[in-house]
Tab-separated table of C-alpha atoms in Angstrom:
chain	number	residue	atom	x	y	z
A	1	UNK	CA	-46.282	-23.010	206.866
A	2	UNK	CA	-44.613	-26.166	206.999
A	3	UNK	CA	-40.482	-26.073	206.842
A	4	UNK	CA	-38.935	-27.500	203.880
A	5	UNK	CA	-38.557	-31.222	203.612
A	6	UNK	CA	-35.033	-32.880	205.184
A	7	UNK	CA	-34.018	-35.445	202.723
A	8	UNK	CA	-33.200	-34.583	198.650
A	9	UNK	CA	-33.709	-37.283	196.079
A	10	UNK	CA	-31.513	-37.035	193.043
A	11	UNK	CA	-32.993	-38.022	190.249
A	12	UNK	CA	-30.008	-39.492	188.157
A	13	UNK	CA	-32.270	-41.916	185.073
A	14	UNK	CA	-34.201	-44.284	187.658
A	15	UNK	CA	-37.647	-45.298	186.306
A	16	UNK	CA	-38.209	-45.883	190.391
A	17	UNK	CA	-37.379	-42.421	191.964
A	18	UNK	CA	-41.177	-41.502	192.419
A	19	UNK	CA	-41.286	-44.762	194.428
A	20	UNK	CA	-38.422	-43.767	196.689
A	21	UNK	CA	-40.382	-40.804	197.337
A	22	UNK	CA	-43.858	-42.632	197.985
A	23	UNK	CA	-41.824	-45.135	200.038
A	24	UNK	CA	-40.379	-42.217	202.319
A	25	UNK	CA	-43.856	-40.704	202.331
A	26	UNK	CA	-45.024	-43.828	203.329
A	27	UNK	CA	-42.343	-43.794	206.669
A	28	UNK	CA	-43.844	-40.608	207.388
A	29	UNK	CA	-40.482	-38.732	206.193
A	30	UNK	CA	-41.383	-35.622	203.263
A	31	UNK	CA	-38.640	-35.565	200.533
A	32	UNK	CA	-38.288	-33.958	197.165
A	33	UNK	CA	-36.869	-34.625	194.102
A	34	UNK	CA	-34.335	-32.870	192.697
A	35	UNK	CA	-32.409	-32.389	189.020
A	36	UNK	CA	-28.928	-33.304	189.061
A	37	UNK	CA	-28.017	-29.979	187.107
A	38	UNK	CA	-30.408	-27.341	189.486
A	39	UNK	CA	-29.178	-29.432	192.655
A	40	UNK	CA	-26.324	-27.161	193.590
A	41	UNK	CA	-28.412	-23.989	194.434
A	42	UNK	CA	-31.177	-25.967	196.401
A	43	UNK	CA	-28.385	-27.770	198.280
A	44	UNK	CA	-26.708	-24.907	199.571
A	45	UNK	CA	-29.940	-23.014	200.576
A	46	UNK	CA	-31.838	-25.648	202.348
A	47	UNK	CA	-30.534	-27.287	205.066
A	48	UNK	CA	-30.823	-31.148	205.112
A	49	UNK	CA	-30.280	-34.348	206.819
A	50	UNK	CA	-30.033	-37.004	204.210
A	51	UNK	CA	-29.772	-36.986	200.315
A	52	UNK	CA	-30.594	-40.174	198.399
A	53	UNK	CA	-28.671	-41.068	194.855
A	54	UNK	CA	-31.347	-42.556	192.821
A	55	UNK	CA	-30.458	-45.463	190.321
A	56	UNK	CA	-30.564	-45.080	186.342
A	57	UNK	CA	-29.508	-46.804	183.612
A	58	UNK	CA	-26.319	-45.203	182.614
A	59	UNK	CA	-22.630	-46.037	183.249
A	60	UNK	CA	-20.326	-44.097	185.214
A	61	UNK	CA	-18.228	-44.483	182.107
A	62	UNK	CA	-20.357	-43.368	179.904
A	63	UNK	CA	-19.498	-39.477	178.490
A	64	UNK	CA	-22.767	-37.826	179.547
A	65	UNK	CA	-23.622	-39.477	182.525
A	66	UNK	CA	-25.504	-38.257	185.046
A	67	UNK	CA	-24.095	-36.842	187.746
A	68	UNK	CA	-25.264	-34.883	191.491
A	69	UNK	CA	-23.418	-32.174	192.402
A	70	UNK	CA	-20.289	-33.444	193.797
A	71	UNK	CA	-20.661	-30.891	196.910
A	72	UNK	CA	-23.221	-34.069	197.878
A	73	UNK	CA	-20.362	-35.266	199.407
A	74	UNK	CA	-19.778	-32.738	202.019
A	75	UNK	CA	-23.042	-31.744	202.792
A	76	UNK	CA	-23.125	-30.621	206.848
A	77	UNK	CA	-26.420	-30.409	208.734
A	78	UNK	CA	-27.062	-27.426	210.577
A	79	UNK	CA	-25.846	-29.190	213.664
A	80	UNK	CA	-21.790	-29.406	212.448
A	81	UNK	CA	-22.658	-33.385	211.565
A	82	UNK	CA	-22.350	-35.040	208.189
A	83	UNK	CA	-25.206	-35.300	205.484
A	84	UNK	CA	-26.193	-38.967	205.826
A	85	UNK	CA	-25.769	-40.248	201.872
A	86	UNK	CA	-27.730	-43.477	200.071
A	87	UNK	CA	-26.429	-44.108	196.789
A	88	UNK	CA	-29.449	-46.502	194.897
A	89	UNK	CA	-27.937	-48.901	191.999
A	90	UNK	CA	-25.830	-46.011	189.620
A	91	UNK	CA	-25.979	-44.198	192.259
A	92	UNK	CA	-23.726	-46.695	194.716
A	93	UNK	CA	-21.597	-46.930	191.643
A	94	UNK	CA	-20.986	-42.781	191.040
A	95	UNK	CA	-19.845	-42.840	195.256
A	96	UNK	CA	-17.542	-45.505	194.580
A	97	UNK	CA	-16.024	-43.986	191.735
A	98	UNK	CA	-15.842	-40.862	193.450
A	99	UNK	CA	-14.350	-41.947	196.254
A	100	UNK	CA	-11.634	-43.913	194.894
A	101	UNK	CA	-13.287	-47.335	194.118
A	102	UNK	CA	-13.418	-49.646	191.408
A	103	UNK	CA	-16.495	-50.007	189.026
A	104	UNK	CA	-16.169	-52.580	186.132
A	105	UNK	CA	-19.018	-53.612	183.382
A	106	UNK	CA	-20.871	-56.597	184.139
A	107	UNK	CA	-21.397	-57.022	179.882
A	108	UNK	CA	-22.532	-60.266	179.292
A	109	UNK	CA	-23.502	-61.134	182.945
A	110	UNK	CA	-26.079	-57.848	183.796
A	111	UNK	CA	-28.033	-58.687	186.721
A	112	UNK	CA	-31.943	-58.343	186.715
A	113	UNK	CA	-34.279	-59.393	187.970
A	114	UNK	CA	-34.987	-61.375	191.645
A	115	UNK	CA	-31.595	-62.219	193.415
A	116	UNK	CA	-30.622	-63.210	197.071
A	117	UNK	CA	-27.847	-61.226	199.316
A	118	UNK	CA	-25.877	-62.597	202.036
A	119	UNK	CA	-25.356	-60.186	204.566
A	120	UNK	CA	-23.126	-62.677	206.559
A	121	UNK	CA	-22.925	-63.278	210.140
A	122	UNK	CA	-23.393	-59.623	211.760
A	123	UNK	CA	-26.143	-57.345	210.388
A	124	UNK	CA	-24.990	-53.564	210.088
A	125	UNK	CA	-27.703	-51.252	211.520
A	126	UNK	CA	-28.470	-50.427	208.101
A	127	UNK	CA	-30.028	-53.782	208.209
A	128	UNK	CA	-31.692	-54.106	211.222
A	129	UNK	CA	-34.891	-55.912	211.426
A	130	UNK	CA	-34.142	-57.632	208.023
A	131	UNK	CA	-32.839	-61.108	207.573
A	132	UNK	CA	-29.301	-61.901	207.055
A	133	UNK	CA	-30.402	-64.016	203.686
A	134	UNK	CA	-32.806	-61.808	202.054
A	135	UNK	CA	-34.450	-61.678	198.480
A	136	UNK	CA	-33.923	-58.317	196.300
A	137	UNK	CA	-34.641	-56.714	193.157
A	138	UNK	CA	-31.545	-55.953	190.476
A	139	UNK	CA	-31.486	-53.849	187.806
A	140	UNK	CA	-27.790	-53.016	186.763
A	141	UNK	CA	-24.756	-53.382	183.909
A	142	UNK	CA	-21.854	-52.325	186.094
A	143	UNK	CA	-21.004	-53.189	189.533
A	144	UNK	CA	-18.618	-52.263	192.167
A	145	UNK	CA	-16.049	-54.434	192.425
A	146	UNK	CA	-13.758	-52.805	194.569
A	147	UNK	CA	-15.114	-50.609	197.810
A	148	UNK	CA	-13.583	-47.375	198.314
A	149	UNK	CA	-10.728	-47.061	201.234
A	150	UNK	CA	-12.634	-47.278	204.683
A	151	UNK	CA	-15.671	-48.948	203.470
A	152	UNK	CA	-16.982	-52.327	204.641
A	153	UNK	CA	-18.589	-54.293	202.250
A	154	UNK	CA	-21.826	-55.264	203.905
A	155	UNK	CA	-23.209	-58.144	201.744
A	156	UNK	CA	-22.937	-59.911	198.374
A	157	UNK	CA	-25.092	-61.379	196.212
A	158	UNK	CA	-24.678	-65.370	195.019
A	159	UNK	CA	-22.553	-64.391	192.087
A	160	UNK	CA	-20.359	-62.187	194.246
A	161	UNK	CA	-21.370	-58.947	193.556
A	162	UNK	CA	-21.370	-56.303	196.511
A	163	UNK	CA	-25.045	-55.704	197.178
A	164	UNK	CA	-23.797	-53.060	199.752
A	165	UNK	CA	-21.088	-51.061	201.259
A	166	UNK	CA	-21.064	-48.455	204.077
A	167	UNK	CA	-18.309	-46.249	205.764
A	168	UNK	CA	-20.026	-43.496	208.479
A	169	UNK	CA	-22.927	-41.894	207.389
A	170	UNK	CA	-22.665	-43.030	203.536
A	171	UNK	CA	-24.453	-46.243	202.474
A	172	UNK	CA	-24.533	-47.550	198.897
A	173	UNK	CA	-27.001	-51.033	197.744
A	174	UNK	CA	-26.661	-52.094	194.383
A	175	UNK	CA	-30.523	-53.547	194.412
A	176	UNK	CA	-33.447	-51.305	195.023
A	177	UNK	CA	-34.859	-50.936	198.675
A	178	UNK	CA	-37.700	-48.442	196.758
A	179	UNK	CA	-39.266	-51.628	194.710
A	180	UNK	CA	-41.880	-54.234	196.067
A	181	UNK	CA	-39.867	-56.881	194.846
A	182	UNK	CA	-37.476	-56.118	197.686
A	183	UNK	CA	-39.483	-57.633	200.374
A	184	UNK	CA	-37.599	-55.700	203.009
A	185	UNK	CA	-36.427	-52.592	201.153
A	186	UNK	CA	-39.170	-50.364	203.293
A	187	UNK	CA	-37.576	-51.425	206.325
A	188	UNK	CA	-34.183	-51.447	205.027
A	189	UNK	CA	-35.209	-47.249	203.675
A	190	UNK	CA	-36.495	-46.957	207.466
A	191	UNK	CA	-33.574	-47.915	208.931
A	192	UNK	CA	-31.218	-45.335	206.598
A	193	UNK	CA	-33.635	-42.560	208.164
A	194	UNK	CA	-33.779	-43.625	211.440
A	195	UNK	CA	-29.079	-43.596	211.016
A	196	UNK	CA	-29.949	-40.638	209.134
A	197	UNK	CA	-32.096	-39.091	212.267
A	198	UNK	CA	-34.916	-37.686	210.007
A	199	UNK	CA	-37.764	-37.194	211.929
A	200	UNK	CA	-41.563	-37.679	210.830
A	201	UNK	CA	-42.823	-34.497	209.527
A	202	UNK	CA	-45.388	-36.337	206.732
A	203	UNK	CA	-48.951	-37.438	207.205
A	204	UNK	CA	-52.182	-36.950	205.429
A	205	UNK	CA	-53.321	-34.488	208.056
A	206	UNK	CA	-50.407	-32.247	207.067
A	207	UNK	CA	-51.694	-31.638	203.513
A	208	UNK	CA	-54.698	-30.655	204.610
A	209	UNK	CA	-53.065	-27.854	206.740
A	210	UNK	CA	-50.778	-26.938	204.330
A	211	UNK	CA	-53.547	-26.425	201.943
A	212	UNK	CA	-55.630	-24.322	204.483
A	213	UNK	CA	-52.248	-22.289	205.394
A	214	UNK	CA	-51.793	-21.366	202.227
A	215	UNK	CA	-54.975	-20.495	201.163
A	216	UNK	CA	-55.058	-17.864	204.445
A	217	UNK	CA	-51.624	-16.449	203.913
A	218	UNK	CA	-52.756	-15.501	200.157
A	219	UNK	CA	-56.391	-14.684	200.567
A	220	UNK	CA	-56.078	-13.279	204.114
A	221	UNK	CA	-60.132	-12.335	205.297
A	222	UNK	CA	-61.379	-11.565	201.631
A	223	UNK	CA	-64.911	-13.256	200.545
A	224	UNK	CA	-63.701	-16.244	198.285
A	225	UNK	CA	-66.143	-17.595	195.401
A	226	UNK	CA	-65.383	-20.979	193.492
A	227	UNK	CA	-66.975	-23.009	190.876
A	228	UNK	CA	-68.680	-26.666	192.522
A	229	UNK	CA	-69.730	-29.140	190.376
A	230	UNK	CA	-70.589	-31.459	193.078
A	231	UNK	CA	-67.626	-33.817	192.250
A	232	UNK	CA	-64.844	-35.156	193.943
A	233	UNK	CA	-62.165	-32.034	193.729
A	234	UNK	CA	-64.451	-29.334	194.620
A	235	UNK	CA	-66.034	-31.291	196.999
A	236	UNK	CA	-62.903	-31.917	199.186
A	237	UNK	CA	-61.720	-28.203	198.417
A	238	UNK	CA	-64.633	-27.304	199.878
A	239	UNK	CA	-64.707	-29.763	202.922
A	240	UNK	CA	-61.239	-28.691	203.248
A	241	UNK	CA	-61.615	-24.848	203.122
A	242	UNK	CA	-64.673	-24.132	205.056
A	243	UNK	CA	-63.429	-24.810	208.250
A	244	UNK	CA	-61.199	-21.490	207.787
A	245	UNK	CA	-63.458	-19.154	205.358
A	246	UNK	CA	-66.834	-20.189	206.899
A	247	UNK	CA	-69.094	-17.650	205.584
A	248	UNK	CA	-66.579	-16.168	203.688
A	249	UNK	CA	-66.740	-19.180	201.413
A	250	UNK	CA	-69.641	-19.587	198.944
A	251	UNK	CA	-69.607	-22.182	196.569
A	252	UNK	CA	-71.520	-21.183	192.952
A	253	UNK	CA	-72.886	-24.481	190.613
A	254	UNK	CA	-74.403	-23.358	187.115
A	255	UNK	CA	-77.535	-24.601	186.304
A	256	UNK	CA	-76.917	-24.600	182.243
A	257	UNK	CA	-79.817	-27.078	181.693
A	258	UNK	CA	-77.925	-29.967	180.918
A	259	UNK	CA	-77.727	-31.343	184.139
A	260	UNK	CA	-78.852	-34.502	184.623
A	261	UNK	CA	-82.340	-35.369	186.456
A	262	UNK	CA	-82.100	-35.242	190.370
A	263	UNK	CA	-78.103	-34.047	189.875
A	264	UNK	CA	-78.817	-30.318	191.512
A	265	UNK	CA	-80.062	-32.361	194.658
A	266	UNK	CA	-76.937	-34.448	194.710
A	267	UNK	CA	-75.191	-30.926	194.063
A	268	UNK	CA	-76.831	-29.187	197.112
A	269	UNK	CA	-76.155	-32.611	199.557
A	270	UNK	CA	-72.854	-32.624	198.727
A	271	UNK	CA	-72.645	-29.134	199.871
A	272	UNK	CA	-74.004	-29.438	202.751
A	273	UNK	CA	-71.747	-32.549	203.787
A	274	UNK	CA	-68.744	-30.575	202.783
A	275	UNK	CA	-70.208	-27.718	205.196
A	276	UNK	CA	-70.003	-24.632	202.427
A	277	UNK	CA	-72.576	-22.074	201.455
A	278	UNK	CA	-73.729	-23.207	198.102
A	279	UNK	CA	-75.677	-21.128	195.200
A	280	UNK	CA	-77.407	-22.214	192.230
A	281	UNK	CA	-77.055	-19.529	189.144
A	282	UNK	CA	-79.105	-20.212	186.102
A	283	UNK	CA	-77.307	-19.889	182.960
């Protein structure tokens, strides 16, 4: 079985945390997705080398805000070295305010929308591979106005907001990398994995033997009969599974006499080209 994956999403309100997860999928890096209030336990279980602080639309102010665990922040990898930490939008505000920032509302001049960050005349690794003038997607009320003590402020936007901060292995971008409207954000989420040192452990391949692992550790050498209808699921079940079962693996379609004409042929070819043992019952 595969291990578990290396990098935790926090889901703290963002209507984009499924695309941070795609995006990383995309990289070839497995994640998952985690509540705020059930992080703790999975944290200390599962070792990890990154966590990522998703954006939302609350304020840090606000009474019931969200909030990760705050044990986030001292997270060590197996190896004695630091948990490498993105905070996303809220989620670059919640490490500033943790760590002794300064976030302020932005009421009356929210930023949404398309905006352009200076990252002036030295790129941080972070950046690498990006331009120093780059487009990016807002979506915020509050902003960090004040980094906390050791941070650099990495870039601004034109109205002087700090698009991003760093200090070690903790980043924090007030736009969202995640989003197409960030032109570079997948390179900019490639780079935090590659500071991160998350290796690729994701592509389609793997799903396919994950599913066929499973399905042996639970059904061990016993016969195994499913339902086929032909269609797209149990046809890639079965194109998936019958490498392993073989002729432990028979594949039953019901003939109820509703079928369409010519549809138990299709039935039977599709069979064949997913390489299972098919039979027809009459109902």
């Amino acid at each position: 079985m595969p291990s578990l994956p290396k990098v935790a999403i926090i889901e703290l309100g963002s209507q984009y945390t499924l695309l941070i997860e795609r995006t990383l999928r995309e990289l070839g890096v497995r994640s998952v997705i985690l509540d705020p209030k059930r992080a703790s336990l999975w944290l200390k279980k599962n070792p990890l080398k990154a966590v990522i602080l998703s954006g939302g639309a609350s304020s840090v102010y606000d009474e019931n805000a969200p909030e990760p665990p705050t044990e986030v922040l001292s997270l060590m990898r197996q190896d004695g070295h630091q948990v490498a930490i993105l905070g996303i939008c809220y989620g670059m505000q919640w490490l500033a305010q943790h760590l002794g920032g300064e976030v302020k509302s932005m009421s009356g001049n929210r930023e949404y929308g398309e905006a352009e960050i200076n990252l002036g005349e030295s790129c941080h690794r972070f950046f690498t591979n990006t331009p120093l003038q780059q487009k990016v997607w807002m979506s915020h009320g509050d902003s960090v106005v004040s980094g906390p003590k050791g941070f650099s402020v990495l870039g601004h936007t034109q109205t002087g907001t700090i698009a991003a901060m760093a200090n070690g292995k903790i980043w924090g971008v007030q736009f969202h990398p995640e989003v197409t409207h960030t032109p570079h954000g997948k390179e900019i989420l490639a780079n935090f994995l590659q500071l991160a040192e998350c290796e690729r452990d994701w592509e389609p391949s793997s799903v396919v033997a994950s599913i066929q692992d499973g399905a042996v550790s639970r059904l061990g050498d016993q016969r195994i009969i499913f339902g086929f209808s032909g269609g797209v699921d149990s046809t890639t079940l079965s194109a998936i599974l019958a490498p392993v079962f073989k002729d432990r693996l028979l594949a039953v379609a019901i003939d109820g006499g509703h079928l369409r004409q010519g549809e138990l042929d299709e039935i039977r070819q599709h069979a064949t080209d997913a390489g299972v043992n098919l039979q027809i019952v009459d109902a």
